[in-house]
């Protein structure tokens, strides 16, 4: 039994070491898509509605900051999705998350899902807390500290700097 356990452990460790670099891929896909979806929703529902919300909660220069937020969510989301300049785009993305946390979500507590009632029309939820914002911040931090992983623009640029663009193109 211990021989079998040792074999399973070696296979597990070997597989894990090969896949550890891929951990960034699902983080990039989820965070990138999430930011893009939020930015796109603001465009589809009319940017003026988002600007109105910012004005109502007392954000200075709501029109400028509203459009800046939309651009950060769309451009930052695409950049994270493809793994391009992640440390750079993470700064304004984190700023958007922190502002949203302290101006909108903090009064509603931690939990993002507050089931208020179940009616014949379906589940009714209360306002979301700051839980998802913290999860996004944790994912961005992991991507900045751990790198964008394989299949990323950042990884390709790192190879170019190391080997030179011509060698990278020939080996691809």
mmCIF file of N, CA, C and O in Angstrom, residues 37-130:
data_model
loop_
_atom_site.group_PDB
_atom_site.id
_atom_site.type_symbol
_atom_site.label_atom_id
_atom_site.label_comp_id
_atom_site.label_asym_id
_atom_site.label_seq_id
_atom_site.Cartn_x
_atom_site.Cartn_y
_atom_site.Cartn_z
ATOM 1 N N UNK A 37 -17.219 42.651 -19.036
ATOM 2 C CA UNK A 37 -18.680 42.563 -18.915
ATOM 3 C C UNK A 37 -19.244 43.777 -18.174
ATOM 4 O O UNK A 37 -20.285 44.319 -18.559
ATOM 5 N N UNK A 38 -18.550 44.216 -17.120
ATOM 6 C CA UNK A 38 -19.024 45.383 -16.371
ATOM 7 C C UNK A 38 -18.908 46.658 -17.209
ATOM 8 O O UNK A 38 -19.817 47.503 -17.197
ATOM 9 N N UNK A 39 -17.809 46.812 -17.931
ATOM 10 C CA UNK A 39 -17.654 47.975 -18.800
ATOM 11 C C UNK A 39 -18.674 47.980 -19.924
ATOM 12 O O UNK A 39 -19.280 49.014 -20.237
ATOM 13 N N UNK A 40 -18.892 46.811 -20.528
ATOM 14 C CA UNK A 40 -19.857 46.683 -21.616
ATOM 15 C C UNK A 40 -21.278 46.989 -21.123
ATOM 16 O O UNK A 40 -22.051 47.668 -21.806
ATOM 17 N N UNK A 41 -21.608 46.521 -19.927
ATOM 18 C CA UNK A 41 -22.945 46.786 -19.370
ATOM 19 C C UNK A 41 -23.172 48.286 -19.187
ATOM 20 O O UNK A 41 -24.276 48.784 -19.432
ATOM 21 N N UNK A 42 -22.127 48.987 -18.789
ATOM 22 C CA UNK A 42 -22.259 50.443 -18.613
ATOM 23 C C UNK A 42 -22.497 51.133 -19.960
ATOM 24 O O UNK A 42 -23.237 52.106 -20.042
ATOM 25 N N UNK A 43 -21.880 50.623 -21.010
ATOM 26 C CA UNK A 43 -22.093 51.180 -22.349
ATOM 27 C C UNK A 43 -23.504 50.862 -22.839
ATOM 28 O O UNK A 43 -24.228 51.743 -23.322
ATOM 29 N N UNK A 44 -23.916 49.605 -22.709
ATOM 30 C CA UNK A 44 -25.220 49.161 -23.215
ATOM 31 C C UNK A 44 -26.378 49.867 -22.506
ATOM 32 O O UNK A 44 -27.361 50.251 -23.141
ATOM 33 N N UNK A 45 -26.253 50.041 -21.188
ATOM 34 C CA UNK A 45 -27.339 50.673 -20.440
ATOM 35 C C UNK A 45 -27.278 52.194 -20.512
ATOM 36 O O UNK A 45 -28.120 52.875 -19.921
ATOM 37 N N UNK A 46 -26.309 52.706 -21.223
ATOM 38 C CA UNK A 46 -26.175 54.153 -21.381
ATOM 39 C C UNK A 46 -25.195 54.711 -20.370
ATOM 40 O O UNK A 46 -25.470 54.685 -19.167
ATOM 41 N N UNK A 47 -24.066 55.188 -20.840
ATOM 42 C CA UNK A 47 -23.067 55.754 -19.935
ATOM 43 C C UNK A 47 -23.618 56.874 -19.059
ATOM 44 O O UNK A 47 -23.163 57.068 -17.939
ATOM 45 N N UNK A 48 -24.639 57.576 -19.583
ATOM 46 C CA UNK A 48 -25.218 58.679 -18.803
ATOM 47 C C UNK A 48 -25.852 58.178 -17.507
ATOM 48 O O UNK A 48 -25.875 58.905 -16.506
ATOM 49 N N UNK A 49 -26.344 56.934 -17.497
ATOM 50 C CA UNK A 49 -26.903 56.374 -16.253
ATOM 51 C C UNK A 49 -25.808 56.164 -15.222
ATOM 52 O O UNK A 49 -25.992 56.469 -14.039
ATOM 53 N N UNK A 50 -24.670 55.635 -15.661
ATOM 54 C CA UNK A 50 -23.546 55.428 -14.745
ATOM 55 C C UNK A 50 -23.018 56.772 -14.249
ATOM 56 O O UNK A 50 -22.726 56.930 -13.060
ATOM 57 N N UNK A 51 -22.915 57.744 -15.139
ATOM 58 C CA UNK A 51 -22.475 59.085 -14.743
ATOM 59 C C UNK A 51 -23.448 59.668 -13.720
ATOM 60 O O UNK A 51 -23.031 60.287 -12.731
ATOM 61 N N UNK A 52 -24.754 59.449 -13.916
ATOM 62 C CA UNK A 52 -25.765 59.908 -12.963
ATOM 63 C C UNK A 52 -25.597 59.266 -11.588
ATOM 64 O O UNK A 52 -25.760 59.936 -10.558
ATOM 65 N N UNK A 53 -25.258 57.992 -11.570
ATOM 66 C CA UNK A 53 -25.018 57.302 -10.297
ATOM 67 C C UNK A 53 -23.806 57.913 -9.594
ATOM 68 O O UNK A 53 -23.839 58.178 -8.390
ATOM 69 N N UNK A 54 -22.742 58.139 -10.352
ATOM 70 C CA UNK A 54 -21.545 58.747 -9.759
ATOM 71 C C UNK A 54 -21.856 60.135 -9.205
ATOM 72 O O UNK A 54 -21.389 60.506 -8.120
ATOM 73 N N UNK A 55 -22.652 60.900 -9.944
ATOM 74 C CA UNK A 55 -23.060 62.230 -9.479
ATOM 75 C C UNK A 55 -23.868 62.116 -8.177
ATOM 76 O O UNK A 55 -23.635 62.877 -7.232
ATOM 77 N N UNK A 56 -24.785 61.157 -8.131
ATOM 78 C CA UNK A 56 -25.656 60.986 -6.959
ATOM 79 C C UNK A 56 -24.874 60.603 -5.702
ATOM 80 O O UNK A 56 -25.268 60.994 -4.593
ATOM 81 N N UNK A 57 -23.790 59.869 -5.858
ATOM 82 C CA UNK A 57 -23.021 59.478 -4.660
ATOM 83 C C UNK A 57 -21.903 60.479 -4.355
ATOM 84 O O UNK A 57 -21.100 60.251 -3.446
ATOM 85 N N UNK A 58 -21.857 61.575 -5.108
ATOM 86 C CA UNK A 58 -20.937 62.655 -4.792
ATOM 87 C C UNK A 58 -19.524 62.507 -5.320
ATOM 88 O O UNK A 58 -18.595 63.140 -4.815
ATOM 89 N N UNK A 59 -19.345 61.705 -6.361
ATOM 90 C CA UNK A 59 -18.020 61.566 -6.969
ATOM 91 C C UNK A 59 -17.714 62.838 -7.741
ATOM 92 O O UNK A 59 -18.541 63.290 -8.533
ATOM 93 N N UNK A 60 -16.524 63.443 -7.514
ATOM 94 C CA UNK A 60 -16.194 64.657 -8.266
ATOM 95 C C UNK A 60 -15.961 64.343 -9.743
ATOM 96 O O UNK A 60 -15.523 63.247 -10.087
ATOM 97 N N UNK A 61 -16.249 65.300 -10.596
ATOM 98 C CA UNK A 61 -16.100 65.154 -12.053
ATOM 99 C C UNK A 61 -16.702 63.830 -12.527
ATOM 100 O O UNK A 61 -16.027 63.001 -13.123
ATOM 101 N N UNK A 62 -17.996 63.629 -12.285
ATOM 102 C CA UNK A 62 -18.602 62.319 -12.575
ATOM 103 C C UNK A 62 -18.523 61.910 -14.040
ATOM 104 O O UNK A 62 -18.350 60.724 -14.331
ATOM 105 N N UNK A 63 -18.640 62.865 -14.960
ATOM 106 C CA UNK A 63 -18.590 62.490 -16.374
ATOM 107 C C UNK A 63 -17.197 61.985 -16.746
ATOM 108 O O UNK A 63 -17.049 60.934 -17.385
ATOM 109 N N UNK A 64 -16.174 62.695 -16.338
ATOM 110 C CA UNK A 64 -14.795 62.285 -16.621
ATOM 111 C C UNK A 64 -14.481 60.943 -15.962
ATOM 112 O O UNK A 64 -13.965 60.030 -16.615
ATOM 113 N N UNK A 65 -14.808 60.813 -14.690
ATOM 114 C CA UNK A 65 -14.503 59.572 -13.982
ATOM 115 C C UNK A 65 -15.391 58.415 -14.439
ATOM 116 O O UNK A 65 -14.974 57.254 -14.396
ATOM 117 N N UNK A 66 -16.607 58.718 -14.873
ATOM 118 C CA UNK A 66 -17.477 57.672 -15.411
ATOM 119 C C UNK A 66 -16.879 57.054 -16.668
ATOM 120 O O UNK A 66 -16.776 55.828 -16.790
ATOM 121 N N UNK A 67 -16.460 57.905 -17.596
ATOM 122 C CA UNK A 67 -15.850 57.401 -18.829
ATOM 123 C C UNK A 67 -14.499 56.750 -18.555
ATOM 124 O O UNK A 67 -14.147 55.749 -19.182
ATOM 125 N N UNK A 68 -13.754 57.308 -17.606
ATOM 126 C CA UNK A 68 -12.462 56.701 -17.246
ATOM 127 C C UNK A 68 -12.688 55.293 -16.693
ATOM 128 O O UNK A 68 -11.948 54.355 -17.033
ATOM 129 N N UNK A 69 -13.710 55.131 -15.874
ATOM 130 C CA UNK A 69 -14.027 53.810 -15.312
ATOM 131 C C UNK A 69 -14.400 52.829 -16.416
ATOM 132 O O UNK A 69 -13.927 51.686 -16.433
ATOM 133 N N UNK A 70 -15.235 53.267 -17.333
ATOM 134 C CA UNK A 70 -15.646 52.403 -18.440
ATOM 135 C C UNK A 70 -14.434 51.978 -19.263
ATOM 136 O O UNK A 70 -14.275 50.800 -19.607
ATOM 137 N N UNK A 71 -13.552 52.923 -19.567
ATOM 138 C CA UNK A 71 -12.348 52.598 -20.344
ATOM 139 C C UNK A 71 -11.420 51.652 -19.580
ATOM 140 O O UNK A 71 -10.876 50.712 -20.158
ATOM 141 N N UNK A 72 -11.253 51.886 -18.282
ATOM 142 C CA UNK A 72 -10.412 50.997 -17.470
ATOM 143 C C UNK A 72 -10.989 49.589 -17.486
ATOM 144 O O UNK A 72 -10.257 48.607 -17.633
ATOM 145 N N UNK A 73 -12.318 49.482 -17.351
ATOM 146 C CA UNK A 73 -12.934 48.153 -17.327
ATOM 147 C C UNK A 73 -12.809 47.455 -18.681
ATOM 148 O O UNK A 73 -12.502 46.262 -18.728
ATOM 149 N N UNK A 74 -13.035 48.171 -19.768
ATOM 150 C CA UNK A 74 -12.961 47.551 -21.095
ATOM 151 C C UNK A 74 -11.518 47.256 -21.515
ATOM 152 O O UNK A 74 -11.182 46.116 -21.850
ATOM 153 N N UNK A 75 -10.661 48.265 -21.477
ATOM 154 C CA UNK A 75 -9.275 48.089 -21.916
ATOM 155 C C UNK A 75 -8.512 47.188 -20.945
ATOM 156 O O UNK A 75 -7.781 46.285 -21.361
ATOM 157 N N UNK A 76 -8.686 47.436 -19.649
ATOM 158 C CA UNK A 76 -8.028 46.589 -18.648
ATOM 159 C C UNK A 76 -8.499 45.151 -18.731
ATOM 160 O O UNK A 76 -7.706 44.221 -18.605
ATOM 161 N N UNK A 77 -9.795 44.962 -18.952
ATOM 162 C CA UNK A 77 -10.334 43.605 -19.077
ATOM 163 C C UNK A 77 -9.724 42.856 -20.251
ATOM 164 O O UNK A 77 -9.320 41.699 -20.115
ATOM 165 N N UNK A 78 -9.640 43.519 -21.392
ATOM 166 C CA UNK A 78 -9.027 42.885 -22.576
ATOM 167 C C UNK A 78 -7.559 42.578 -22.300
ATOM 168 O O UNK A 78 -7.070 41.492 -22.616
ATOM 169 N N UNK A 79 -6.849 43.532 -21.694
ATOM 170 C CA UNK A 79 -5.421 43.338 -21.423
ATOM 171 C C UNK A 79 -5.192 42.153 -20.485
ATOM 172 O O UNK A 79 -4.307 41.324 -20.726
ATOM 173 N N UNK A 80 -5.977 42.051 -19.439
ATOM 174 C CA UNK A 80 -5.824 40.923 -18.507
ATOM 175 C C UNK A 80 -6.201 39.621 -19.210
ATOM 176 O O UNK A 80 -5.522 38.603 -19.051
ATOM 177 N N UNK A 81 -7.259 39.645 -19.989
ATOM 178 C CA UNK A 81 -7.711 38.444 -20.696
ATOM 179 C C UNK A 81 -6.606 37.848 -21.560
ATOM 180 O O UNK A 81 -6.397 36.632 -21.565
ATOM 181 N N UNK A 82 -5.874 38.697 -22.270
ATOM 182 C CA UNK A 82 -4.802 38.208 -23.152
ATOM 183 C C UNK A 82 -3.444 38.209 -22.465
ATOM 184 O O UNK A 82 -2.445 37.820 -23.055
ATOM 185 N N UNK A 83 -3.400 38.668 -21.209
ATOM 186 C CA UNK A 83 -2.152 38.676 -20.461
ATOM 187 C C UNK A 83 -1.167 39.706 -20.956
ATOM 188 O O UNK A 83 0.025 39.441 -21.056
ATOM 189 N N UNK A 84 -1.641 40.906 -21.247
ATOM 190 C CA UNK A 84 -0.783 41.970 -21.761
ATOM 191 C C UNK A 84 -0.642 43.093 -20.734
ATOM 192 O O UNK A 84 -1.646 43.675 -20.313
ATOM 193 N N UNK A 85 0.586 43.377 -20.333
ATOM 194 C CA UNK A 85 0.892 44.491 -19.440
ATOM 195 C C UNK A 85 0.091 44.423 -18.137
ATOM 196 O O UNK A 85 -0.380 45.432 -17.626
ATOM 197 N N UNK A 86 -0.071 43.220 -17.611
ATOM 198 C CA UNK A 86 -0.917 43.002 -16.437
ATOM 199 C C UNK A 86 -0.495 43.844 -15.235
ATOM 200 O O UNK A 86 -1.352 44.458 -14.594
ATOM 201 N N UNK A 87 0.799 43.934 -14.889
ATOM 202 C CA UNK A 87 1.144 44.787 -13.743
ATOM 203 C C UNK A 87 0.748 46.250 -13.948
ATOM 204 O O UNK A 87 0.318 46.922 -13.017
ATOM 205 N N UNK A 88 0.844 46.726 -15.162
ATOM 206 C CA UNK A 88 0.516 48.114 -15.472
ATOM 207 C C UNK A 88 -0.994 48.366 -15.408
ATOM 208 O O UNK A 88 -1.448 49.316 -14.765
ATOM 209 N N UNK A 89 -1.785 47.527 -16.064
ATOM 210 C CA UNK A 89 -3.234 47.756 -16.093
ATOM 211 C C UNK A 89 -3.903 47.409 -14.772
ATOM 212 O O UNK A 89 -5.018 47.858 -14.509
ATOM 213 N N UNK A 90 -3.226 46.634 -13.925
ATOM 214 C CA UNK A 90 -3.814 46.262 -12.635
ATOM 215 C C UNK A 90 -3.954 47.454 -11.696
ATOM 216 O O UNK A 90 -4.834 47.457 -10.836
ATOM 217 N N UNK A 91 -3.111 48.455 -11.851
ATOM 218 C CA UNK A 91 -3.168 49.613 -10.947
ATOM 219 C C UNK A 91 -4.489 50.373 -11.105
ATOM 220 O O UNK A 91 -5.213 50.556 -10.117
ATOM 221 N N UNK A 92 -4.861 50.831 -12.304
ATOM 222 C CA UNK A 92 -6.157 51.513 -12.401
ATOM 223 C C UNK A 92 -7.342 50.576 -12.143
ATOM 224 O O UNK A 92 -8.376 51.011 -11.628
ATOM 225 N N UNK A 93 -7.191 49.293 -12.465
ATOM 226 C CA UNK A 93 -8.274 48.346 -12.188
ATOM 227 C C UNK A 93 -8.483 48.209 -10.678
ATOM 228 O O UNK A 93 -9.628 48.188 -10.199
ATOM 229 N N UNK A 94 -7.393 48.121 -9.936
ATOM 230 C CA UNK A 94 -7.492 48.046 -8.472
ATOM 231 C C UNK A 94 -8.092 49.333 -7.918
ATOM 232 O O UNK A 94 -8.899 49.294 -6.974
ATOM 233 N N UNK A 95 -7.738 50.476 -8.501
ATOM 234 C CA UNK A 95 -8.301 51.747 -8.051
ATOM 235 C C UNK A 95 -9.818 51.764 -8.237
ATOM 236 O O UNK A 95 -10.557 52.193 -7.336
ATOM 237 N N UNK A 96 -10.291 51.289 -9.385
ATOM 238 C CA UNK A 96 -11.738 51.219 -9.637
ATOM 239 C C UNK A 96 -12.411 50.329 -8.590
ATOM 240 O O UNK A 96 -13.455 50.680 -8.033
ATOM 241 N N UNK A 97 -11.802 49.184 -8.298
ATOM 242 C CA UNK A 97 -12.370 48.269 -7.304
ATOM 243 C C UNK A 97 -12.405 48.888 -5.909
ATOM 244 O O UNK A 97 -13.396 48.751 -5.179
ATOM 245 N N UNK A 98 -11.337 49.575 -5.537
ATOM 246 C CA UNK A 98 -11.285 50.189 -4.209
ATOM 247 C C UNK A 98 -12.288 51.327 -4.076
ATOM 248 O O UNK A 98 -12.975 51.445 -3.048
ATOM 249 N N UNK A 99 -12.412 52.137 -5.114
ATOM 250 C CA UNK A 99 -13.402 53.223 -5.074
ATOM 251 C C UNK A 99 -14.809 52.635 -4.967
ATOM 252 O O UNK A 99 -15.621 53.095 -4.156
ATOM 253 N N UNK A 100 -15.106 51.611 -5.765
ATOM 254 C CA UNK A 100 -16.426 50.971 -5.695
ATOM 255 C C UNK A 100 -16.669 50.362 -4.316
ATOM 256 O O UNK A 100 -17.775 50.437 -3.776
ATOM 257 N N UNK A 101 -15.643 49.772 -3.738
ATOM 258 C CA UNK A 101 -15.785 49.158 -2.411
ATOM 259 C C UNK A 101 -16.167 50.208 -1.376
ATOM 260 O O UNK A 101 -17.119 50.016 -0.608
ATOM 261 N N UNK A 102 -15.433 51.319 -1.351
ATOM 262 C CA UNK A 102 -15.642 52.311 -0.297
ATOM 263 C C UNK A 102 -16.809 53.251 -0.557
ATOM 264 O O UNK A 102 -17.362 53.809 0.394
ATOM 265 N N UNK A 103 -17.210 53.439 -1.802
ATOM 266 C CA UNK A 103 -18.306 54.371 -2.075
ATOM 267 C C UNK A 103 -19.658 53.683 -2.237
ATOM 268 O O UNK A 103 -20.687 54.314 -2.043
ATOM 269 N N UNK A 104 -19.658 52.392 -2.604
ATOM 270 C CA UNK A 104 -20.923 51.716 -2.887
ATOM 271 C C UNK A 104 -21.144 50.493 -1.995
ATOM 272 O O UNK A 104 -22.179 50.369 -1.345
ATOM 273 N N UNK A 105 -20.200 49.579 -1.954
ATOM 274 C CA UNK A 105 -20.442 48.254 -1.372
ATOM 275 C C UNK A 105 -20.221 48.141 0.134
ATOM 276 O O UNK A 105 -20.810 47.270 0.770
ATOM 277 N N UNK A 106 -19.379 48.953 0.719
ATOM 278 C CA UNK A 106 -19.016 48.826 2.132
ATOM 279 C C UNK A 106 -20.217 48.841 3.081
ATOM 280 O O UNK A 106 -20.290 48.011 3.997
ATOM 281 N N UNK A 107 -21.183 49.732 2.886
ATOM 282 C CA UNK A 107 -22.319 49.753 3.817
ATOM 283 C C UNK A 107 -23.136 48.458 3.824
ATOM 284 O O UNK A 107 -23.870 48.198 4.775
ATOM 285 N N UNK A 108 -23.001 47.635 2.786
ATOM 286 C CA UNK A 108 -23.809 46.424 2.690
ATOM 287 C C UNK A 108 -23.097 45.192 3.236
ATOM 288 O O UNK A 108 -23.584 44.074 3.086
ATOM 289 N N UNK A 109 -21.942 45.383 3.839
ATOM 290 C CA UNK A 109 -21.235 44.270 4.471
ATOM 291 C C UNK A 109 -20.442 43.440 3.477
ATOM 292 O O UNK A 109 -20.258 43.803 2.323
ATOM 293 N N UNK A 110 -19.961 42.315 3.975
ATOM 294 C CA UNK A 110 -19.049 41.479 3.205
ATOM 295 C C UNK A 110 -19.731 40.701 2.081
ATOM 296 O O UNK A 110 -19.287 40.717 0.944
ATOM 297 N N UNK A 111 -20.799 40.015 2.377
ATOM 298 C CA UNK A 111 -21.397 39.052 1.457
ATOM 299 C C UNK A 111 -21.935 39.683 0.182
ATOM 300 O O UNK A 111 -22.625 40.703 0.213
ATOM 301 N N UNK A 112 -21.609 39.045 -0.939
ATOM 302 C CA UNK A 112 -22.104 39.523 -2.229
ATOM 303 C C UNK A 112 -23.495 39.011 -2.542
ATOM 304 O O UNK A 112 -24.178 39.555 -3.399
ATOM 305 N N UNK A 113 -23.906 37.956 -1.870
ATOM 306 C CA UNK A 113 -25.213 37.358 -2.154
ATOM 307 C C UNK A 113 -26.049 37.403 -0.884
ATOM 308 O O UNK A 113 -25.727 36.753 0.105
ATOM 309 N N UNK A 114 -27.111 38.187 -0.943
ATOM 310 C CA UNK A 114 -28.015 38.321 0.192
ATOM 311 C C UNK A 114 -29.413 37.898 -0.257
ATOM 312 O O UNK A 114 -30.140 38.710 -0.830
ATOM 313 N N UNK A 115 -29.751 36.663 -0.020
ATOM 314 C CA UNK A 115 -31.074 36.164 -0.391
ATOM 315 C C UNK A 115 -32.099 36.793 0.545
ATOM 316 O O UNK A 115 -32.066 36.584 1.757
ATOM 317 N N UNK A 116 -32.974 37.588 -0.019
ATOM 318 C CA UNK A 116 -33.989 38.284 0.778
ATOM 319 C C UNK A 116 -35.301 37.490 0.829
ATOM 320 O O UNK A 116 -35.937 37.421 1.862
ATOM 321 N N UNK A 117 -35.669 36.906 -0.317
ATOM 322 C CA UNK A 117 -36.923 36.165 -0.384
ATOM 323 C C UNK A 117 -36.927 35.321 -1.649
ATOM 324 O O UNK A 117 -36.182 35.588 -2.588
ATOM 325 N N UNK A 118 -37.802 34.330 -1.629
ATOM 326 C CA UNK A 118 -38.059 33.552 -2.835
ATOM 327 C C UNK A 118 -39.545 33.704 -3.125
ATOM 328 O O UNK A 118 -40.382 33.351 -2.310
ATOM 329 N N UNK A 119 -39.841 34.282 -4.271
ATOM 330 C CA UNK A 119 -41.218 34.542 -4.661
ATOM 331 C C UNK A 119 -41.543 33.691 -5.888
ATOM 332 O O UNK A 119 -40.645 33.065 -6.465
ATOM 333 N N UNK A 120 -42.783 33.665 -6.301
ATOM 334 C CA UNK A 120 -43.111 32.928 -7.536
ATOM 335 C C UNK A 120 -42.322 33.430 -8.754
ATOM 336 O O UNK A 120 -42.085 32.687 -9.694
ATOM 337 N N UNK A 121 -41.885 34.686 -8.706
ATOM 338 C CA UNK A 121 -41.103 35.245 -9.812
ATOM 339 C C UNK A 121 -39.632 34.824 -9.731
ATOM 340 O O UNK A 121 -38.878 35.022 -10.668
ATOM 341 N N UNK A 122 -39.220 34.265 -8.609
ATOM 342 C CA UNK A 122 -37.834 33.834 -8.445
ATOM 343 C C UNK A 122 -37.198 34.426 -7.207
ATOM 344 O O UNK A 122 -37.857 35.063 -6.381
ATOM 345 N N UNK A 123 -35.929 34.210 -7.077
ATOM 346 C CA UNK A 123 -35.189 34.688 -5.908
ATOM 347 C C UNK A 123 -35.042 36.210 -5.963
ATOM 348 O O UNK A 123 -34.842 36.785 -7.031
ATOM 349 N N UNK A 124 -35.141 36.831 -4.807
ATOM 350 C CA UNK A 124 -34.967 38.277 -4.674
ATOM 351 C C UNK A 124 -33.731 38.514 -3.807
ATOM 352 O O UNK A 124 -33.643 37.974 -2.701
ATOM 353 N N UNK A 125 -32.791 39.311 -4.325
ATOM 354 C CA UNK A 125 -31.530 39.538 -3.629
ATOM 355 C C UNK A 125 -31.408 40.980 -3.183
ATOM 356 O O UNK A 125 -31.899 41.897 -3.830
ATOM 357 N N UNK A 126 -30.687 41.180 -2.095
ATOM 358 C CA UNK A 126 -30.390 42.515 -1.586
ATOM 359 C C UNK A 126 -29.141 43.057 -2.252
ATOM 360 O O UNK A 126 -28.516 42.399 -3.095
ATOM 361 N N UNK A 127 -28.743 44.258 -1.857
ATOM 362 C CA UNK A 127 -27.565 44.887 -2.477
ATOM 363 C C UNK A 127 -26.286 44.105 -2.146
ATOM 364 O O UNK A 127 -26.131 43.601 -1.042
ATOM 365 N N UNK A 128 -25.385 44.031 -3.108
ATOM 366 C CA UNK A 128 -24.163 43.245 -2.891
ATOM 367 C C UNK A 128 -23.154 43.969 -2.007
ATOM 368 O O UNK A 128 -23.022 45.191 -2.062
ATOM 369 N N UNK A 129 -22.450 43.184 -1.199
ATOM 370 C CA UNK A 129 -21.364 43.709 -0.381
ATOM 371 C C UNK A 129 -20.064 43.751 -1.178
ATOM 372 O O UNK A 129 -20.064 43.685 -2.405
ATOM 373 N N UNK A 130 -18.956 43.797 -0.462
ATOM 374 C CA UNK A 130 -17.653 43.988 -1.101
ATOM 375 C C UNK A 130 -16.876 42.699 -1.347
ATOM 376 O O UNK A 130 -15.723 42.729 -1.771
#
